[in-house]
Structures are given as structure tokens and as C-alpha cells.
Coordinates of C-alpha atoms in Angstrom, one line a residue:
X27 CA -27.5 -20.3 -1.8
X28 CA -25.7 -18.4 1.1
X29 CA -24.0 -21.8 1.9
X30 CA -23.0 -22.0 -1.5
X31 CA -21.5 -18.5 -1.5
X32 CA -19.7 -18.5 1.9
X33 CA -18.2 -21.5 1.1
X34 CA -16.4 -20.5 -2.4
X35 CA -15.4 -16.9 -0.9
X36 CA -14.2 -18.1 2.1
X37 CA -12.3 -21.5 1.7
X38 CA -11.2 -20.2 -1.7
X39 CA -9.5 -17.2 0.2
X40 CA -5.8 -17.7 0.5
X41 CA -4.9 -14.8 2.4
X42 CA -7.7 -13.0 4.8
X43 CA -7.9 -9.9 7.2
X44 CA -10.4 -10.3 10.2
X45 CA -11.0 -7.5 12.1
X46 CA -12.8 -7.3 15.6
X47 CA -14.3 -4.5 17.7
X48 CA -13.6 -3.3 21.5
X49 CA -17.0 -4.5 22.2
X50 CA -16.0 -8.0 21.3
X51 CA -13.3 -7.8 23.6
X52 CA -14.2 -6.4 26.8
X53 CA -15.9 -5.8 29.5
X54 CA -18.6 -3.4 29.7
X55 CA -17.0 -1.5 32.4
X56 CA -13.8 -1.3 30.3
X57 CA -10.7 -4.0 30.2
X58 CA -9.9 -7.2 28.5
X59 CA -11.6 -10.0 28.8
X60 CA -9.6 -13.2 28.6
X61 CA -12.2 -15.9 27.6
X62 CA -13.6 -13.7 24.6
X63 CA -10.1 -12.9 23.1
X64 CA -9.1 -16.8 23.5
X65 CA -12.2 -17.8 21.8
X66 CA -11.2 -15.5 19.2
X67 CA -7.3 -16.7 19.1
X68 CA -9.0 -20.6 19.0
X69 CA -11.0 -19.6 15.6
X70 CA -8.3 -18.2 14.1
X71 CA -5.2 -20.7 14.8
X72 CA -7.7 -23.3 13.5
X73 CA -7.2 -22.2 10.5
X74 CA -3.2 -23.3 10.3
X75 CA -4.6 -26.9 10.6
X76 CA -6.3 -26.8 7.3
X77 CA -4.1 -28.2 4.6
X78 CA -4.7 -24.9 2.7
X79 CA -4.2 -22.8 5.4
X80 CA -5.0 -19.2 4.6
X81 CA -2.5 -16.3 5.6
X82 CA -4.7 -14.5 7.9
X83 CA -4.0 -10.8 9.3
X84 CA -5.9 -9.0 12.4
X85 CA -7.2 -5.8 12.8
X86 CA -7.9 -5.2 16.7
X87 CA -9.4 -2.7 18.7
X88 CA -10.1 -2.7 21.8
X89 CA -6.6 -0.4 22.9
X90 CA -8.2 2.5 24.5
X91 CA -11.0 0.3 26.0
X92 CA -8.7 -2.1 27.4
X93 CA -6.9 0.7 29.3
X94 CA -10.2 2.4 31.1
X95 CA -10.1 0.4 34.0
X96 CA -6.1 0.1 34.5
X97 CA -6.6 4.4 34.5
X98 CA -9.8 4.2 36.7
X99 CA -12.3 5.8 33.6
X100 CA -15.6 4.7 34.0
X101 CA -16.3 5.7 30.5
X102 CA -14.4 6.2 27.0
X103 CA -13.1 9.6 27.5
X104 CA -14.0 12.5 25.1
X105 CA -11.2 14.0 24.5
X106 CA -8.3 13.1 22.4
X107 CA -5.3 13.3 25.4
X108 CA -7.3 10.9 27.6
X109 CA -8.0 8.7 24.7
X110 CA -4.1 8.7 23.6
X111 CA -3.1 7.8 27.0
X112 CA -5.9 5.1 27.8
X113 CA -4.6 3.8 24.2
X114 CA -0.7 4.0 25.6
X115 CA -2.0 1.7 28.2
X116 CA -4.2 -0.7 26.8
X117 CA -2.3 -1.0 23.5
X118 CA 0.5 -3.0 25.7
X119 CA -2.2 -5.2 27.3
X120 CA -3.7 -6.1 24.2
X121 CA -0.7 -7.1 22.4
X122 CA 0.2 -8.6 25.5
X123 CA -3.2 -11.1 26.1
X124 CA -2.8 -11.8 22.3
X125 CA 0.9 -12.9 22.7
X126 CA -0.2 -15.5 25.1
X127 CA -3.6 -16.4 23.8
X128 CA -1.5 -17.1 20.6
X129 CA 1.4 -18.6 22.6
X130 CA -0.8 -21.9 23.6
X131 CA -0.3 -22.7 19.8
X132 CA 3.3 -22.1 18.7
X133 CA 2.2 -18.4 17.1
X134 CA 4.2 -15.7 17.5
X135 CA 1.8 -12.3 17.1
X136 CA 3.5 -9.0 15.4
X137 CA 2.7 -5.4 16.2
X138 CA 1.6 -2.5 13.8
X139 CA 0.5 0.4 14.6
X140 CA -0.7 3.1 11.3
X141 CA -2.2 6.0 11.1
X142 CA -3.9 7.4 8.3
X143 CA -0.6 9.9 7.0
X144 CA 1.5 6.4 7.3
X145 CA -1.2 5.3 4.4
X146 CA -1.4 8.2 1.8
X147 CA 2.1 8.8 1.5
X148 CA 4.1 6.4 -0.7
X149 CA 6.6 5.7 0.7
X150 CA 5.0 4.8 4.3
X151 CA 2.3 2.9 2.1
X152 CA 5.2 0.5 0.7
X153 CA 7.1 0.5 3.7
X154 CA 3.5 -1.2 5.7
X155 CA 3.5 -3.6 3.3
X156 CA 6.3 -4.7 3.0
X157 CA 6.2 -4.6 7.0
X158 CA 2.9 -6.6 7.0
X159 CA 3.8 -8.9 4.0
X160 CA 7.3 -10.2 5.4
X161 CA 5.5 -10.8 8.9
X162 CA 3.0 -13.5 7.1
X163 CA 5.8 -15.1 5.2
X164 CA 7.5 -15.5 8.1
X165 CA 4.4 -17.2 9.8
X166 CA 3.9 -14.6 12.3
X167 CA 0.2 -13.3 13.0
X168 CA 0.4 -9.5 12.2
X169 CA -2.2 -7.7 14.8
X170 CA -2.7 -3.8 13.1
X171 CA -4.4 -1.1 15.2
X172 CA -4.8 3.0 14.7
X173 CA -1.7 4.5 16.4
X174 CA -4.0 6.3 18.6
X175 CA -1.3 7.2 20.9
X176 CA 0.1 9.7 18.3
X177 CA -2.6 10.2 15.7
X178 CA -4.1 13.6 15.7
X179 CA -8.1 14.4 14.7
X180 CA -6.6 15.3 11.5
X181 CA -4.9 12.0 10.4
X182 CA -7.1 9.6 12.2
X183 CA -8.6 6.6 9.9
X184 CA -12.3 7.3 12.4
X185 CA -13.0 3.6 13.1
X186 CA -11.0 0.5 12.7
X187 CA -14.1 -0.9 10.7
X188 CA -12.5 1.1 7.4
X189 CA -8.7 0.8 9.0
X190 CA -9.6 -2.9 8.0
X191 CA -11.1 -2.5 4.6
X192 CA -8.0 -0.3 3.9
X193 CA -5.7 -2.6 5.2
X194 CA -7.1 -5.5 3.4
X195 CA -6.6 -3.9 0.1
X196 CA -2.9 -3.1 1.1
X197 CA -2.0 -7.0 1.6
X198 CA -4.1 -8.3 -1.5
X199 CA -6.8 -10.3 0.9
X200 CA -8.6 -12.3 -0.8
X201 CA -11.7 -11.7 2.1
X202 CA -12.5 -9.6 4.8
X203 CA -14.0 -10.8 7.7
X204 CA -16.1 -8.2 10.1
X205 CA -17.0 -9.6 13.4
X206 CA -19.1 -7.9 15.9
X207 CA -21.7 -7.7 18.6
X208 CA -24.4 -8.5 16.0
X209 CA -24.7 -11.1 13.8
X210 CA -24.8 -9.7 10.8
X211 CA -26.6 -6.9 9.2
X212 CA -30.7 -7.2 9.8
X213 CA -33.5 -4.8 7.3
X214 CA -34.1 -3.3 11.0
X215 CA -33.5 -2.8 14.7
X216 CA -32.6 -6.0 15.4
X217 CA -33.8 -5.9 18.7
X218 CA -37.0 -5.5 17.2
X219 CA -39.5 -7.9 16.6
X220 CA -39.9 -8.7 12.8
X221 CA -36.7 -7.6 11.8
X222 CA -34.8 -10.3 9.8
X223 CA -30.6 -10.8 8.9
X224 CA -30.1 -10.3 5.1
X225 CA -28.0 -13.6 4.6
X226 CA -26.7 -11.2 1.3
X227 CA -25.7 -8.3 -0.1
X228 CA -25.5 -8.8 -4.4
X229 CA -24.8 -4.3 -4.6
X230 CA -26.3 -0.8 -2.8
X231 CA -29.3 -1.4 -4.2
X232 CA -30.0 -4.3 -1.9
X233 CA -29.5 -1.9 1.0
X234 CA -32.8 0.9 -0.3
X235 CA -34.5 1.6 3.0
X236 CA -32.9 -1.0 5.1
X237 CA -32.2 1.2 8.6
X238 CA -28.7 0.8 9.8
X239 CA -27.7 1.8 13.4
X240 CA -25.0 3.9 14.3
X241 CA -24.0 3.4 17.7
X242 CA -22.5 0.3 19.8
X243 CA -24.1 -2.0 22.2
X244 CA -21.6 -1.9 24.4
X245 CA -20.5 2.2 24.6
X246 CA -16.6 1.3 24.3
X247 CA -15.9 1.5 20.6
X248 CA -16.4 4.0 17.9
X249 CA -18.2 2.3 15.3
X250 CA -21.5 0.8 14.7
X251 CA -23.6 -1.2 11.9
X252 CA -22.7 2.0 9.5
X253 CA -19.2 1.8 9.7
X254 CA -19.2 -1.6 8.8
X255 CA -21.3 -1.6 6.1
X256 CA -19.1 1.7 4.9
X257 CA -15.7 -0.7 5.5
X258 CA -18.4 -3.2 3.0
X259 CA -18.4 -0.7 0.7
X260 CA -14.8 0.3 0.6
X261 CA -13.9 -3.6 0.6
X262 CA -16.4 -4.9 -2.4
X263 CA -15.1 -1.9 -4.9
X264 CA -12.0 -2.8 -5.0
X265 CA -13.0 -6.1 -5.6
X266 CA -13.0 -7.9 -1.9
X267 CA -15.9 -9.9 -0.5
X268 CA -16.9 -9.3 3.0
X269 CA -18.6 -11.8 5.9
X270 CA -20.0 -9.3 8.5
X271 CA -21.1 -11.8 11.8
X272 CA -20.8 -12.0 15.5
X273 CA -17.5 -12.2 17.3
X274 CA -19.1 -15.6 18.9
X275 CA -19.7 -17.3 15.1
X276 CA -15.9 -16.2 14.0
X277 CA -15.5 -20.1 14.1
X278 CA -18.4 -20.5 11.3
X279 CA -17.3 -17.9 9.6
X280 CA -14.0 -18.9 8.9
X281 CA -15.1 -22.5 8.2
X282 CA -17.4 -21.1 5.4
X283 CA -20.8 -22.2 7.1
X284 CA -23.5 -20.1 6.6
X285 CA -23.4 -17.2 9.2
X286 CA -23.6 -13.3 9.0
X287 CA -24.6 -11.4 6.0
X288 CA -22.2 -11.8 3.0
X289 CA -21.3 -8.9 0.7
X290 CA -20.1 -9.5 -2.9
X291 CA -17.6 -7.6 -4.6
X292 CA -18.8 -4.8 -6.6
X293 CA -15.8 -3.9 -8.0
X294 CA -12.3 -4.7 -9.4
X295 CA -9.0 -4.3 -7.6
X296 CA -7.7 -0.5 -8.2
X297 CA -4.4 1.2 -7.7
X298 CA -3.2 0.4 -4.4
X299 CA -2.3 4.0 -2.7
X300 CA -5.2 5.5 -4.7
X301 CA -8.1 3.7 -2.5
X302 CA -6.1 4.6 0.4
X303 CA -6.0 8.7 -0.7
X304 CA -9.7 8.3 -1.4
X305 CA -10.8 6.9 1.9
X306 CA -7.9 7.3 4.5
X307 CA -6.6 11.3 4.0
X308 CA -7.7 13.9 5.3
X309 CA -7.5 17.3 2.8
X310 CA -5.4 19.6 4.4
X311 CA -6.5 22.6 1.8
X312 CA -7.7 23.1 -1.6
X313 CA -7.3 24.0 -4.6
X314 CA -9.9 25.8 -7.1
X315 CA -9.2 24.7 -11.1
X316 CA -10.8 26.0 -14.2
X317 CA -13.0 24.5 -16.4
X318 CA -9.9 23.4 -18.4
X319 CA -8.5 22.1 -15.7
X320 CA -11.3 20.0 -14.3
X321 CA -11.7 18.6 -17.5
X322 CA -8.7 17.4 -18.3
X323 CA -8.0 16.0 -14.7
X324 CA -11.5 14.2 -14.7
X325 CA -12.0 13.1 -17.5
X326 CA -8.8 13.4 -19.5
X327 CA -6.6 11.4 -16.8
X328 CA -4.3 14.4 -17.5
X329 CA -2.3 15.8 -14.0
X330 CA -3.0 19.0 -12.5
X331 CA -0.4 21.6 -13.8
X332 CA 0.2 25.5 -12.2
X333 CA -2.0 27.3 -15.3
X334 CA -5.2 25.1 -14.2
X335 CA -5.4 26.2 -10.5
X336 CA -7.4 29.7 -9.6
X337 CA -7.2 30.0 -5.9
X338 CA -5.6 28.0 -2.8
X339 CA -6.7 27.8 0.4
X340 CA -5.3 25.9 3.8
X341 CA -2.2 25.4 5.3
X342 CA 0.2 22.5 3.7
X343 CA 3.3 21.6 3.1
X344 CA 4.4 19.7 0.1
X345 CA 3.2 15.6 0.1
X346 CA 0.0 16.5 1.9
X347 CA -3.0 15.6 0.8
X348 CA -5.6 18.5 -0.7
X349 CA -8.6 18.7 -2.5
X350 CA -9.4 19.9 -5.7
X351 CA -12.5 22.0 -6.4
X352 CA -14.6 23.2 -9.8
X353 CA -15.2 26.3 -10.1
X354 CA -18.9 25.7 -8.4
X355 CA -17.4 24.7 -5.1
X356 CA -17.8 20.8 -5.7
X357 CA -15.0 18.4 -5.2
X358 CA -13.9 16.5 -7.8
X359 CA -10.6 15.0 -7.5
X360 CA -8.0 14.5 -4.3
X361 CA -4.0 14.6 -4.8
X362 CA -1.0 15.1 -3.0
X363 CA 0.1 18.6 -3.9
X364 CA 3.9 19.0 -5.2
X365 CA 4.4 22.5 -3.7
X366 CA 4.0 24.6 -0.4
X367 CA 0.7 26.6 0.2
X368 CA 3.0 29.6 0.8
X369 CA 4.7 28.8 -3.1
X370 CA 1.8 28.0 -5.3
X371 CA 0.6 31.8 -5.2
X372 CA 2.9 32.8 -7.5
X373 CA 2.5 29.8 -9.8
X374 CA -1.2 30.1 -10.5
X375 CA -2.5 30.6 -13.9
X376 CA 1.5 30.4 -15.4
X377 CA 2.5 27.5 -18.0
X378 CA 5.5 24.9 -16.3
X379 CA 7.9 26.1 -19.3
X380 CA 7.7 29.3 -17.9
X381 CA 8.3 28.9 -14.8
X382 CA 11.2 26.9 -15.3
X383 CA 13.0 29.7 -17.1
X384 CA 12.2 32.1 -14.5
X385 CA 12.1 29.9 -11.0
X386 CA 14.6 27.2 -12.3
X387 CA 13.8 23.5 -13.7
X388 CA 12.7 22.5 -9.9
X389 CA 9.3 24.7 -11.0
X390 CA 8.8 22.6 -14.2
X391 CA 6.5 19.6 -12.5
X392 CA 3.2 19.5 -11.8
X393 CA 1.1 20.7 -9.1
X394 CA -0.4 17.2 -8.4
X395 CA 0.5 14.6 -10.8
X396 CA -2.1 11.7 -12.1
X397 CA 0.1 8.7 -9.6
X398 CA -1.2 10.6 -6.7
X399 CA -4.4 11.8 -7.6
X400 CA -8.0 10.3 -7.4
X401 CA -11.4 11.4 -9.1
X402 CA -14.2 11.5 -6.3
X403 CA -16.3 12.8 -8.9
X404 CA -17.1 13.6 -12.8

């Protein structure tokens, strides 16, 4: 049945985002190793020689690990100005060993570099596609990675596992392909004797009491078997299989052979920047509504106006994501707010018309409106 399955997702897929981890591209001890990003650069040009050939788009880490031992690190550092610089470092050797992996077959590789803020606000959202799209119809191999030279804690997207779910839902993939250390996810420690790969994953439900790690074989990454199965998650709601397997079976994977543990979409594709809000921003305050309020934003699809909102709290500026709050403390709904921390004080609990007469027209709009606002919960 899993033959069946990988076969229709993947040969069926005309446009596909693979994404691989550090650990599938280095050395222990930190830096790049040659063979392994080859063997990965062979799976994936073999793919132009099929009649169909899918668009294909890569999601790399690997940045601050390549640039441990260039820097003399024996580790991953801990703090986030000795990641940025490794990053600064290794980011250029990446690109570089994947410019002439890719050379050997006539492909030229493109650059991009996001950070989570680049995601949730509109016009950066449009501007990466667009970016990403025009790369692909050009015949280029696009190779996206966190900007971890520049992104703060704040705006970081955590793990490339989700940067890749994300991203795949920005260009309209038709699959997502995780590749790893492990091949695939297992009901256990897979190190451990009677522990056995799931070949697939039908919903959540299939996943009741199956133990899922959380750390990395190989100590140079940031993810681990949960943040893949959460990129899983992200990717099958909005309607995008996933093939989670081993770096060394990318080959299989992309042929459609049976290999990893398949997840099937749960879901259905939703608007585009509203997946991103959900899963890439980071709330820089929020804001407390009344019953009314709540209501009507949950479940009335209505936006947040100035006469709904009881009390803010954080620092932001206009455009930044915040979250919105019931009256019980429980989120329910993230936007990007319309107004200053520092204005919306004087706006609470007052009705747009008149604030209009007494601010001016600019005050007549909403707090959040309902394009750039997501229910979490209702």
C-alpha cells in the first residue's frame, strides 16, 4: 500500500521542496562534508532527466555548522552572536559547495535567506515569492535558509524543519520532502530493539502514544524527530503530503519507492500569509477583547475594531504581529495590529465613527482587520 501511495504523491508532484538538516551535511566535529552534499546534489539533478521533471526547491541547513571548524568551535555555540557569526561564515561555504556540487550538471543554485518578519508581513511574503517563483521559471535551483546572521530570538522561524513546511506552502509544492539522520519516524527509540518505522501516517490519531525524540544524533542542528513531525503537521493541513526519510534514501524518495514514513494531507490549502502568521510570528503584545468582540472575530469572521479591545499590553509598532486574548486569558485569534501600542490607549472601548470625527478619517479603520488575522482557537 505504501508503494502505492509514494508513488502517486511523489511522481504526481510537479513542483516539490526538500529540505535537509546540518546533520546530513557535516561532520561531527563541525564543517561540510563534500561526499554527503554531492550525494544529495546527484538525487536531486536526477530529477531534471525525468520527462516530467518536477520544479524542485531546497531548504538547507547546515550554515552555522558548516562554520564551527573554519572559527575553531568545538561545539554549536549557545549564544546567539557566536551562532550569527559561525552562520556569516558557513552560509558562504554552503552556497559555495552547492554551487559546484550543482555546477557538474549545468545548474545554477540561487540564494535566499528569510526570516520569520520577511514571512508575516505582506508585502515581504509577496516579494519571496515572487523571488523564489521567478528563480524556478528560470531553471535555477533556489537553496532558502533562516537568515541567522540577522534574525533576532524574537523573529527566528526555531528550526528549518517548519522554515520548510512554511516555505512549501509559499511556492504551491505539491510535496515536501524531509530528509534526515533517521529513516523515517519509528513507534519508538529507534535504537531500540522492537521499535518498528510506521511506513504511514493517515491523521494525529495514528501518532496516540508513539514516543518521538527531541534531540539530534549528531549535536549540530536544532531539530529533532518533533520538529519534523510538527513541519508534518503544518505541511498536511494546508493540504501537502510529506515523505520523512534518511538523507542516504533521498534517491528513493524522490523516485517514489517505498522509503520513510509518508504523511497524508489532512487538510486543504488555506490563505497563503495566514498559515505563515499562525506558525512563523512571533506576538509582540496583546490585546484583551470582550465577549462581543471575541465573538464576532471567532466566530463571526468580523475584524477587530477599537470598541472590542479592553487592555493592551507590549511594545509594537504598527504591522507587528500581536495576539488577541478573551477575557479569561486564552488566546484566540493572532493579527497584525493597525496602530501603535503608545496610540491604541486612547482608542479602546470608542466606536471608528467617532474617532474619525475627533482624530480625523486616518482613525476610522480597524484595529486588526480579518486579511491579517487568524483564529488559533474558538
Amino acid at each position: 500500500m505504501v508503494d502505492q501511495l509514494l508513488r502517486e504523491e511523489v511522481v504526481s508532484a510537479r513542483r516539490i521542496v526538500v529540505k535537509v538538516g546540518s546533520s546530513s551535511l557535516t561532520t561531527a566535529a563541525g564543517g561540510l562534508d563534500a561526499d554527503r552534499v554531492d550525494a544529495l546534489v546527484d538525487a536531486l539533478a536526477k530529477l531534471r532527466t525525468r520527462p516530467d521533471a518536477p520544479e524542485v526547491v531546497l531548504v538547507s541547513s547546515g550554515a552555522i555548522a558548516a562554520g564551527l571548524a573554519p572559527l575553531g568551535l568545538a561545539e554549536r555555540p549557545k549564544d546567539l552572536a557566536r551562532q550569527q557569526a559561525a552562520a556569516s561564515v558557513g552560509q558562504g561555504l554552503l552556497v559555495a559547495r552547492y554551487t559546484a556540487s550543482f555546477a557538474r550538471y549545468g545548474v545554477r543554485v540561487g540564494q535566499v535567506l528569510l526570516t520569520a518578519e520577511d514571512a508575516s508581513r505582506r508585502a515581504h511574503y509577496r516579494n519571496a515569492y515572487r523571488t523564489l517563483d521567478q528563480l524556478l521559471t528560470m531553471g535555477a535551483m533556489p537553496i532558502v535558509n533562516e537568515n541567522d546572521t540577522v534574525a533576532t530570538a524574537e523573529i527566528k522561524f526555531g528550526d528549518n524543519d517548519r522554515l520548510a513546511a512554511l516555505v512549501a506552502h509559499l511556492v504551491r509544492a505539491d510535496l515536501l520532502v524531509l530528509l534526515s539522520d533517521v529513516d523515517g519516524l519509528y513507534d519508538g527509540d529507534p535504537a531500540k530493539p522492537g521499535s518498528s518505522r510506521i511506513e504511514v501516517v493517515h491523521g494525529p490519531e495514528d501518532l496516540a502514544g508513539v514516543e518521538i525524540g527531541s534531540a539530534g544524533k549528531a549535536g549540530v542542528g536544532t531539530g529533532g524527530m518533533v520538529t519534523k513531525v510538527e513541519a508534518a503537521r503544518i505541511a498536511t493541513g494546508a493540504g501537502i503530503p510529506v515523505v520523512l526519510t534518511a538523507a542516504s534514501q533521498a534517491a528513493d524518495a524522490l523516485a517514489g519507492r517505498p522509503t520513510g514514513t509518508l504523511f497524508q494531507r489532512t487538510g486543504s490549502r488555506s490563505a497563503d500569509r495566514l498559515l505563515w502568521l499562525e506558525h512563523a510570528s512571533s506576538p509582540r503584545g496583546t490585546l484583551t477583547l470582550d465577549d462581543g468582540a471575541v465573538a464576532a472575530v471567532v466566530h463571526g469572521g468580523k475584524s477587530l475594531l477599537p470598541a472590542g479591545v479592553t487592555r493592551v499590553e507590549g511594545e509594537f509598532a504598527a504591522g507587528d504581529p500581536v495576539d488577541l486574548l478573551g477575557e479569561n486569558g486564552h488566546i484566540v485569534a493572532r493579527g497584525l495590529v493597525n496602530f501603535d501600542a503608545r496610540e491604541l490607549p486612547r482608542l479602546l472601548g470608542r466606536s471608528t465613527r467617532e474617532l474619525a470625527q475627533e482624530l480625523g478619517a486616518a482613525y476610522e479603520r480597524e484595529v486588526v482587520h480579518r486579511d491579517d488575522l487568524v483564529v488559533l482557537r474558538g
